[in-house]
Amino acid sequence: MIDARTTNVNQTEELAAAVASLVRPRDIIVLSGEMGAGKTAFVRGFAAGIGVSPDETVSSPTFTLVHTYDTGTVIVHHADLYRLGRLSDVEDLGLRELADLGDVVVVEWGDVAEEVLGHHLVVSLEVDDDNEDSRHIVVSVIGQTWDSRWEQLKRALAKWGD
Ligand SMILES: Nc1ncnc2c1ncn2[C@@H]1O[C@H](COP(=O)(O)OP(=O)(O)O)[C@@H](O)[C@H]1O
Ligand SMILES: [Mg+2]
């Protein structure tokens, strides 16, 4: 696990961009945390970091379920599972298949669908009790896909070390 703390939204976006710098095609990033924790903010920084045009507006795909961005090098799918009640609905979205095809997938509320998503990085964001602009961010992993990058990721996130 990697523990980090950010004290404003820009820092969370920067941290996300640092994660994006180590991302590879086929990666799935799962974001967990309550409403307002900063999941969409994370995706905004992540998208910028991976090369999505700054002209694209990154917003929560709460009603459309998935937004797709093409950087020219990689396709990034941004999903929000908040409205999906059943795991079979999540399976129907085919997120894992998109990753298997070589795309990158970022999933808000993805922790509810851990077993459907297979190997992935988990980023959980939590609002600090004593500071509404502070977030405790814990990065962990399910599966082996980050083993060879883990030390690099630790170094990349060290400046936000908790
Ligand atoms: N350190 C921080 N990291 C992320 N967001 C923060 C932070 N401090 C304040 N905020 C604010 O919290 C809100 C997070 O909203 P959002 O990213 O939409 O959350 P979620 O997608 O988890 O519901 C934004 O209004 C953002 O400006
Ligand atoms: Mg959101």
mmCIF file of C-alpha atoms and ligand atoms in Angstrom:
data_model
loop_
_atom_site.group_PDB
_atom_site.id
_atom_site.type_symbol
_atom_site.label_atom_id
_atom_site.label_comp_id
_atom_site.label_asym_id
_atom_site.label_seq_id
_atom_site.Cartn_x
_atom_site.Cartn_y
_atom_site.Cartn_z
ATOM 1 C CA MET A 1 0.000 0.000 0.000
ATOM 2 C CA ILE A 2 1.061 3.544 -0.665
ATOM 3 C CA ASP A 3 -0.277 6.227 1.682
ATOM 4 C CA ALA A 4 -0.572 9.807 0.535
ATOM 5 C CA ARG A 5 -2.225 13.020 1.607
ATOM 6 C CA THR A 6 -3.285 15.988 -0.505
ATOM 7 C CA THR A 7 -4.486 19.273 0.877
ATOM 8 C CA ASN A 8 -6.236 20.719 -2.165
ATOM 9 C CA VAL A 9 -7.841 19.550 -5.374
ATOM 10 C CA ASN A 10 -4.860 20.544 -7.532
ATOM 11 C CA GLN A 11 -2.612 18.229 -5.558
ATOM 12 C CA THR A 12 -5.018 15.347 -6.089
ATOM 13 C CA GLU A 13 -4.978 16.082 -9.817
ATOM 14 C CA GLU A 14 -1.165 16.181 -9.805
ATOM 15 C CA LEU A 15 -0.973 12.908 -7.907
ATOM 16 C CA ALA A 16 -3.327 11.365 -10.454
ATOM 17 C CA ALA A 17 -1.130 12.625 -13.288
ATOM 18 C CA ALA A 18 1.846 10.978 -11.582
ATOM 19 C CA VAL A 19 -0.070 7.687 -11.540
ATOM 20 C CA ALA A 20 -0.977 8.203 -15.205
ATOM 21 C CA SER A 21 2.700 8.568 -16.105
ATOM 22 C CA LEU A 22 3.193 4.902 -15.179
ATOM 23 C CA VAL A 23 0.021 3.535 -16.712
ATOM 24 C CA ARG A 24 0.118 1.050 -19.578
ATOM 25 C CA PRO A 25 -2.462 -0.104 -22.073
ATOM 26 C CA ARG A 26 -4.752 -2.748 -20.462
ATOM 27 C CA ASP A 27 -4.613 -1.126 -17.030
ATOM 28 C CA ILE A 28 -7.751 -0.739 -14.945
ATOM 29 C CA ILE A 29 -7.761 1.855 -12.166
ATOM 30 C CA VAL A 30 -10.528 1.550 -9.599
ATOM 31 C CA LEU A 31 -11.500 4.609 -7.565
ATOM 32 C CA SER A 32 -13.286 4.256 -4.286
ATOM 33 C CA GLY A 33 -14.498 6.835 -1.805
ATOM 34 C CA GLU A 34 -17.678 8.598 -0.848
ATOM 35 C CA MET A 35 -19.459 11.234 -2.899
ATOM 36 C CA GLY A 36 -17.254 14.319 -2.955
ATOM 37 C CA ALA A 37 -14.099 12.404 -2.030
ATOM 38 C CA GLY A 38 -12.383 13.480 -5.243
ATOM 39 C CA LYS A 39 -12.777 10.544 -7.621
ATOM 40 C CA THR A 40 -13.730 12.712 -10.579
ATOM 41 C CA ALA A 41 -11.004 15.202 -9.675
ATOM 42 C CA PHE A 42 -8.559 12.295 -9.780
ATOM 43 C CA VAL A 43 -9.789 11.300 -13.246
ATOM 44 C CA ARG A 44 -9.386 14.903 -14.423
ATOM 45 C CA GLY A 45 -5.716 14.901 -13.424
ATOM 46 C CA PHE A 46 -5.247 11.372 -14.699
ATOM 47 C CA ALA A 47 -6.689 12.294 -18.097
ATOM 48 C CA ALA A 48 -4.436 15.339 -18.339
ATOM 49 C CA GLY A 49 -1.441 13.233 -17.337
ATOM 50 C CA ILE A 50 -2.092 10.543 -19.917
ATOM 51 C CA GLY A 51 -2.495 13.069 -22.687
ATOM 52 C CA VAL A 52 -6.217 13.746 -23.074
ATOM 53 C CA SER A 53 -6.630 17.159 -24.674
ATOM 54 C CA PRO A 54 -7.207 19.993 -22.184
ATOM 55 C CA ASP A 55 -10.193 20.942 -24.395
ATOM 56 C CA GLU A 56 -12.027 17.829 -23.228
ATOM 57 C CA THR A 57 -14.235 18.314 -20.194
ATOM 58 C CA VAL A 58 -13.813 15.473 -17.764
ATOM 59 C CA SER A 59 -16.980 15.127 -15.706
ATOM 60 C CA SER A 60 -18.650 12.290 -13.838
ATOM 61 C CA PRO A 61 -20.320 9.941 -16.318
ATOM 62 C CA THR A 62 -23.066 9.294 -13.818
ATOM 63 C CA PHE A 63 -25.906 9.125 -16.342
ATOM 64 C CA THR A 64 -24.038 7.979 -19.416
ATOM 65 C CA LEU A 65 -22.042 5.419 -17.386
ATOM 66 C CA VAL A 66 -18.930 5.668 -19.580
ATOM 67 C CA HIS A 67 -17.060 8.568 -21.201
ATOM 68 C CA THR A 68 -14.346 7.729 -23.715
ATOM 69 C CA TYR A 69 -11.314 9.853 -24.581
ATOM 70 C CA ASP A 70 -8.791 9.202 -27.334
ATOM 71 C CA THR A 71 -5.345 10.683 -26.737
ATOM 72 C CA GLY A 72 -4.138 9.589 -30.149
ATOM 73 C CA THR A 73 -1.943 6.993 -28.443
ATOM 74 C CA VAL A 74 -4.358 5.289 -26.111
ATOM 75 C CA ILE A 75 -8.095 5.181 -25.534
ATOM 76 C CA VAL A 76 -9.236 5.953 -21.996
ATOM 77 C CA HIS A 77 -12.651 4.923 -20.714
ATOM 78 C CA HIS A 78 -14.009 6.673 -17.638
ATOM 79 C CA ALA A 79 -16.870 4.798 -15.996
ATOM 80 C CA ASP A 80 -19.023 5.542 -12.974
ATOM 81 C CA LEU A 81 -20.787 2.543 -11.457
ATOM 82 C CA TYR A 82 -22.733 4.532 -8.875
ATOM 83 C CA ARG A 83 -26.093 3.860 -10.534
ATOM 84 C CA LEU A 84 -25.486 0.219 -11.289
ATOM 85 C CA GLY A 85 -27.126 -2.015 -8.757
ATOM 86 C CA ARG A 86 -26.080 -5.402 -10.040
ATOM 87 C CA LEU A 87 -22.772 -6.979 -10.894
ATOM 88 C CA SER A 88 -24.299 -8.365 -14.080
ATOM 89 C CA ASP A 89 -24.938 -4.754 -15.193
ATOM 90 C CA VAL A 90 -21.277 -4.032 -14.623
ATOM 91 C CA GLU A 91 -20.329 -7.091 -16.644
ATOM 92 C CA ASP A 92 -22.579 -5.873 -19.459
ATOM 93 C CA LEU A 93 -20.562 -2.661 -19.692
ATOM 94 C CA GLY A 94 -17.629 -4.800 -20.847
ATOM 95 C CA LEU A 95 -14.967 -2.727 -19.095
ATOM 96 C CA ARG A 96 -12.634 -5.639 -18.645
ATOM 97 C CA GLU A 97 -12.937 -6.509 -22.315
ATOM 98 C CA LEU A 98 -12.052 -2.929 -23.264
ATOM 99 C CA ALA A 99 -8.918 -3.193 -21.141
ATOM 100 C CA ASP A 100 -8.102 -6.582 -22.653
ATOM 101 C CA LEU A 101 -8.251 -4.918 -26.082
ATOM 102 C CA GLY A 102 -5.507 -2.507 -24.986
ATOM 103 C CA ASP A 103 -7.451 0.453 -23.641
ATOM 104 C CA VAL A 104 -7.078 2.084 -20.229
ATOM 105 C CA VAL A 105 -10.122 1.995 -17.938
ATOM 106 C CA VAL A 106 -10.760 4.229 -14.917
ATOM 107 C CA VAL A 107 -13.778 3.326 -12.795
ATOM 108 C CA GLU A 108 -15.444 5.478 -10.138
ATOM 109 C CA TRP A 109 -17.159 3.367 -7.457
ATOM 110 C CA GLY A 110 -15.341 0.435 -9.038
ATOM 111 C CA ASP A 111 -14.687 -1.266 -5.726
ATOM 112 C CA VAL A 112 -18.210 -2.720 -5.811
ATOM 113 C CA ALA A 113 -17.199 -4.713 -8.864
ATOM 114 C CA GLU A 114 -13.785 -5.967 -7.864
ATOM 115 C CA GLU A 115 -14.339 -9.538 -9.009
ATOM 116 C CA VAL A 116 -15.726 -8.471 -12.385
ATOM 117 C CA LEU A 117 -12.765 -6.203 -13.126
ATOM 118 C CA GLY A 118 -9.880 -8.625 -12.581
ATOM 119 C CA HIS A 119 -6.385 -7.263 -11.933
ATOM 120 C CA HIS A 120 -6.327 -3.557 -11.188
ATOM 121 C CA LEU A 121 -4.923 -0.669 -9.201
ATOM 122 C CA VAL A 122 -7.146 0.612 -6.392
ATOM 123 C CA VAL A 123 -7.069 4.266 -5.366
ATOM 124 C CA SER A 124 -9.213 5.047 -2.365
ATOM 125 C CA LEU A 125 -9.857 8.629 -1.340
ATOM 126 C CA GLU A 126 -11.140 9.695 2.012
ATOM 127 C CA VAL A 127 -12.022 13.159 3.298
ATOM 128 C CA ASP A 128 -10.176 14.083 6.474
ATOM 129 C CA ASP A 129 -12.420 14.731 9.453
ATOM 130 C CA ASP A 130 -10.596 17.856 10.545
ATOM 131 C CA ASN A 131 -9.986 19.482 7.129
ATOM 132 C CA GLU A 132 -12.516 19.476 4.291
ATOM 133 C CA ASP A 133 -9.782 20.117 1.704
ATOM 134 C CA SER A 134 -7.538 17.303 2.841
ATOM 135 C CA ARG A 135 -7.722 13.787 1.406
ATOM 136 C CA HIS A 136 -6.110 10.606 2.616
ATOM 137 C CA ILE A 137 -5.304 8.605 -0.504
ATOM 138 C CA VAL A 138 -4.365 4.940 -0.329
ATOM 139 C CA VAL A 139 -3.106 3.117 -3.404
ATOM 140 C CA SER A 140 -3.144 -0.666 -3.442
ATOM 141 C CA VAL A 141 -3.258 -3.370 -6.037
ATOM 142 C CA ILE A 142 -5.243 -6.494 -6.896
ATOM 143 C CA GLY A 143 -3.221 -8.973 -8.931
ATOM 144 C CA GLN A 144 0.327 -8.737 -10.266
ATOM 145 C CA THR A 145 0.115 -6.194 -13.072
ATOM 146 C CA TRP A 146 1.835 -3.459 -11.031
ATOM 147 C CA ASP A 147 4.573 -5.596 -9.451
ATOM 148 C CA SER A 148 7.300 -4.388 -11.821
ATOM 149 C CA ARG A 149 6.189 -0.757 -11.486
ATOM 150 C CA TRP A 150 5.490 -0.643 -7.772
ATOM 151 C CA GLU A 151 8.776 0.909 -6.657
ATOM 152 C CA GLN A 152 8.495 3.524 -9.405
ATOM 153 C CA LEU A 153 4.968 4.308 -8.323
ATOM 154 C CA LYS A 154 6.113 4.701 -4.721
ATOM 155 C CA ARG A 155 8.776 7.145 -5.821
ATOM 156 C CA ALA A 156 6.361 9.020 -8.056
ATOM 157 C CA LEU A 157 3.952 9.523 -5.155
ATOM 158 C CA ALA A 158 6.573 10.118 -2.452
ATOM 159 C CA LYS A 159 6.110 13.898 -2.437
ATOM 160 C CA TRP A 160 2.562 13.381 -1.130
ATOM 161 C CA GLY A 161 3.762 10.777 1.360
ATOM 162 C CA ASP A 162 1.621 10.587 4.474
HETATM 163 N N1 LIG B 1 -7.626 17.485 -1.618
HETATM 164 C C1 LIG B 1 -8.705 17.406 -2.443
HETATM 165 N N2 LIG B 1 -8.743 16.448 -3.381
HETATM 166 C C2 LIG B 1 -9.815 16.322 -4.206
HETATM 167 N N3 LIG B 1 -10.907 17.111 -4.162
HETATM 168 C C3 LIG B 1 -10.916 18.100 -3.251
HETATM 169 C C4 LIG B 1 -9.826 18.272 -2.351
HETATM 170 N N4 LIG B 1 -10.119 19.331 -1.537
HETATM 171 C C5 LIG B 1 -11.323 19.771 -1.921
HETATM 172 N N5 LIG B 1 -11.814 19.050 -2.934
HETATM 173 C C6 LIG B 1 -13.142 19.252 -3.581
HETATM 174 O O1 LIG B 1 -13.935 18.094 -3.351
HETATM 175 C C7 LIG B 1 -14.780 17.874 -4.460
HETATM 176 C C8 LIG B 1 -14.527 16.488 -5.038
HETATM 177 O O2 LIG B 1 -15.535 16.261 -5.978
HETATM 178 P P1 LIG B 1 -15.490 15.057 -7.024
HETATM 179 O O3 LIG B 1 -14.126 14.906 -7.577
HETATM 180 O O4 LIG B 1 -16.619 15.268 -7.971
HETATM 181 O O5 LIG B 1 -15.807 13.808 -6.049
HETATM 182 P P2 LIG B 1 -16.416 12.386 -6.385
HETATM 183 O O6 LIG B 1 -16.222 12.132 -7.846
HETATM 184 O O7 LIG B 1 -15.637 11.455 -5.504
HETATM 185 O O8 LIG B 1 -17.859 12.434 -5.982
HETATM 186 C C9 LIG B 1 -14.485 18.956 -5.474
HETATM 187 O O9 LIG B 1 -15.410 19.997 -5.303
HETATM 188 C C10 LIG B 1 -13.085 19.413 -5.089
HETATM 189 O O10 LIG B 1 -12.810 20.761 -5.435
HETATM 190 MG MG MG B 2 -17.537 11.504 -9.372
#
